[in-house]
Amino acid sequence: MTLRNSAVIGLAACMTLVSARPVDGKTPDAITLVSQSPLIWRIETNASVYQLGVANDGIVVPLFYGSQGVPGDIRDFPLKVNPLVGSTIREVPFRGGFVEQTPAVEVVYPDLTRDCDLTFQSHEIFTLDGAPCLRIDMLDKHYKLRVSSFIRVIADKDILEKWLILKNEADAPVLVENAQSGSVQLDADEYDLLHFSGRWSDEFMLHKTKLTPGVKTLQVRDFFSWTSPWFAVMPDGAADEHSGPVWFGQVAYSGNWRMDFDKSSSGALQLIGGVNFWDTALTLAPQQEFKTPKLIVGFSPDGLNGASQRLHDYARNDVLRKETRNTLRPVLYNSWFATEFDVKQEEQLKLAKRAKDIGVELFVIDDGWFKGRVNDKAGLGDWDVDKAKFPDGLNSFIEKITQMGMSFGIWIEPEMVNKDSDLYRAHPEWVLHYPYRVAHEQRNQLMLNLARQDVCDYLFGQFDKLLSENNIAFIKWDRNRQLSEPGWPDAPPQLQRQVRLRYIDNLNKLIDALQAKHPAVLFETCSGGGGRINLDMLSRMDQAWPSDNTNPTARIMMQYGYLNAFPAKTMASWVTDVDWHNAAPSLEYRFDVAMAGLLGIGSNIAKWDDRQVDIATKKIAQYKSIRDLVQDGTLYRLVSPFDTQRCVLQYVSADKSRAVVFMYNMWDTVQLSTNATKGSQFVKLKGLDPDAVYAVSDFWDRSASGRTLMNIGLPWLAWGDTASKIFILTGK
Ligand code: DGJ
């Protein structure tokens, strides 16, 4: 099993999981049962300890989560409670008894009792997909609801994956009103929360806020996740970018998610996350199960950058698809900004020829290639090539691209339909709607009801055909509208409020089925920009489009934000002519910004003059020489654009023999005029071998030891507004 554990309703998928056993019969070391009576488990990663046990009232309770070796990382006092009160701080908080925490489980039993009572039944320590896993089974004895809590331990990355399976073992249905993925309890302290906010064209903005007593909720209700479900929590003033304890995490889910930061008046902090059950409920029939998506939580003893490094390693080695995780991403050209819907074969070939000349490896046609698609008002849903635009068919065009020596990619938006399409005319009942309500449109789109199997079968047929009949190496999977009117009039009553869960479950299955049949095709997730980027989507999609805003100074901020949660290996970044904020940075600057991620070009390159072609050719060649560092190296964020008008990112190879430093000015303030420029004429590098000597490109052909570069640093050699430098360090 991989991260692909999105909400699955049904038995089959879960049975494999529940019956898993240690592969070698041994208990993995990361999880130990340290006491039989009372039962206490200790989960150790490189840097963290997670401890939990069973209290004398039978309730499973959290004991500690934090750094190894701190006084008090082993404790048992919450295990002895007054049974008249019962345990109120729970490993899986449920609605029942005294409810002191934000609940993870809220159900209604057939007799309308809404009070749950989950007590310990059994546990198992086993190996799941190569990693140790603890399963604890809890049961509401009277109503026979079984809740299994899973903790899978990625010890070398200090990461825990948490999820629940709810199983109805009674002979009458149970209504599930809420099932979160997991909860974590932190000791009383003053905490700051770092999280994203975003909107179209302004994604991945970082916000820091103090968590005061009460609940801070981050959530999505309309499927559109401009703000990815990531967080970092740190004791007030005790942690920064490179030092101090940070708890971090993400909800790995592509639908509506929520994360609550529940600070009690005692000062303790509960972190809880999972599916947002707002306007959602599901009925579990007898013997039916519901598996939540995963909540990823981790601990970094070395600040926010340490948290990101752990998440990057985890995403690259444990989350991305096995088929593609070890391959470097190609340099792509996408003609969207150059031609938009006006796709003409000859013009595309001209762009392709120029793309090849400058070193592009993958040529992508975006929106506008299919029947009836002359603007955004028509055509969505009908996935046949527009013969007016490609008279010899798509594959004959692709052949010309492959003959040039590039691979070919294409844009699709499977989940949407225009009213002006053959699909909508044939199946108006296939869109989400309520009978007596307006089905609102966004970008002239209605949303197909992927909760319906017939819709998914149609979509699989269309895209399987597209991929089978054409030599396509790359898919950009877009989604351009928010969810509204999530009605499914034909469905039986018990499915009405499950529609969002089923939609996302079926979406995942659709992508999985296409990838199972076409495993070598690279996929990119896009959603009107960065509206659907999360670790579950990245277990399917090999890379992500963070924003439609390609202005380089805006991108410096977004990329800095993005890299907190996700690795550069997934961060598509283009050089374009389009400028949302009227700045006019040089072409070199645009390249230098895009080269810190997955380099792409979206300019109208057919119009470039010789000078621009020359710059692009050199930059693309330079990118190819460092892309392994960017895509697979260790990131150090050295200067934050959220604090200054500057930014520095550094990527280091695993063996520390090579590194690349991206240095950017956004606005070049007069030296010594601001805190950021006082005494900061040098940037101290990180993560190098102190004893190695590095040749530093673009530094007057100098060499310096790792020790010097880390203690004294590189001089700030970017001068002027929107100026940049790329330094390549090669160990001698
Ligand atoms: C929105 C995406 O973010 C753009 O990159 C482009 O693909 C358009 N959709 C096409 O309609």
Coordinates of N, CA, C and O and ligand atoms in Angstrom, one line a residue, residues 336 366-367 411 443 476 478 480 526 528-529 545 548, ligand 1:
W336 N 0.3 27.5 -24.4 CA -0.9 28.2 -23.9 C -0.8 29.7 -24.0 O -1.6 30.4 -24.6
D366 N -1.8 22.9 -24.9 CA -2.7 23.1 -23.8 C -4.1 23.1 -24.3 O -4.4 22.4 -25.3
D367 N -5.0 23.8 -23.7 CA -6.4 23.9 -24.0 C -6.6 24.3 -25.5 O -5.7 25.0 -26.0
W411 N -3.1 18.8 -22.8 CA -4.0 19.3 -21.7 C -5.3 18.6 -21.8 O -5.9 18.5 -22.9
R443 N -16.5 29.9 -15.4 CA -15.8 29.7 -16.7 C -16.6 28.9 -17.7 O -16.1 28.1 -18.4
K476 N -1.5 17.1 -18.8 CA -1.7 18.2 -17.8 C -3.2 18.1 -17.5 O -4.1 18.4 -18.4
D478 N -6.3 19.5 -15.8 CA -6.7 20.7 -15.2 C -8.1 20.6 -14.6 O -8.8 19.6 -14.8
N480 N -11.1 23.6 -13.4 CA -11.1 25.1 -13.4 C -12.4 25.7 -12.7 O -12.7 26.8 -12.9
C526 N -3.2 20.4 -12.2 CA -3.4 21.9 -12.4 C -4.8 22.1 -12.0 O -5.7 21.3 -12.2
G528 N -6.8 25.6 -12.3 CA -6.8 27.1 -12.4 C -5.6 27.7 -11.8 O -5.7 28.7 -11.1
G529 N -4.5 27.0 -11.9 CA -3.3 27.3 -11.1 C -3.1 26.3 -10.1 O -3.3 25.1 -10.3
W545 N 1.2 22.3 -11.1 CA 1.3 23.7 -11.6 C 0.9 24.6 -10.5 O -0.3 24.7 -10.1
D548 N -1.2 30.3 -12.0 CA -1.2 30.9 -13.3 C -0.4 32.2 -13.4 O -0.2 32.8 -14.4
Ligands
DGJ1 C1 -6.1 27.1 -16.4 C2 -4.6 26.7 -16.2 O1 -4.1 27.1 -15.0 C3 -3.8 27.3 -17.4 O2 -2.5 26.9 -17.2 C4 -4.4 26.8 -18.7 O3 -4.2 25.4 -18.8 C5 -5.9 27.1 -18.8 N1 -6.6 26.6 -17.6 C6 -6.5 26.5 -20.0 O4 -7.8 26.6 -20.1

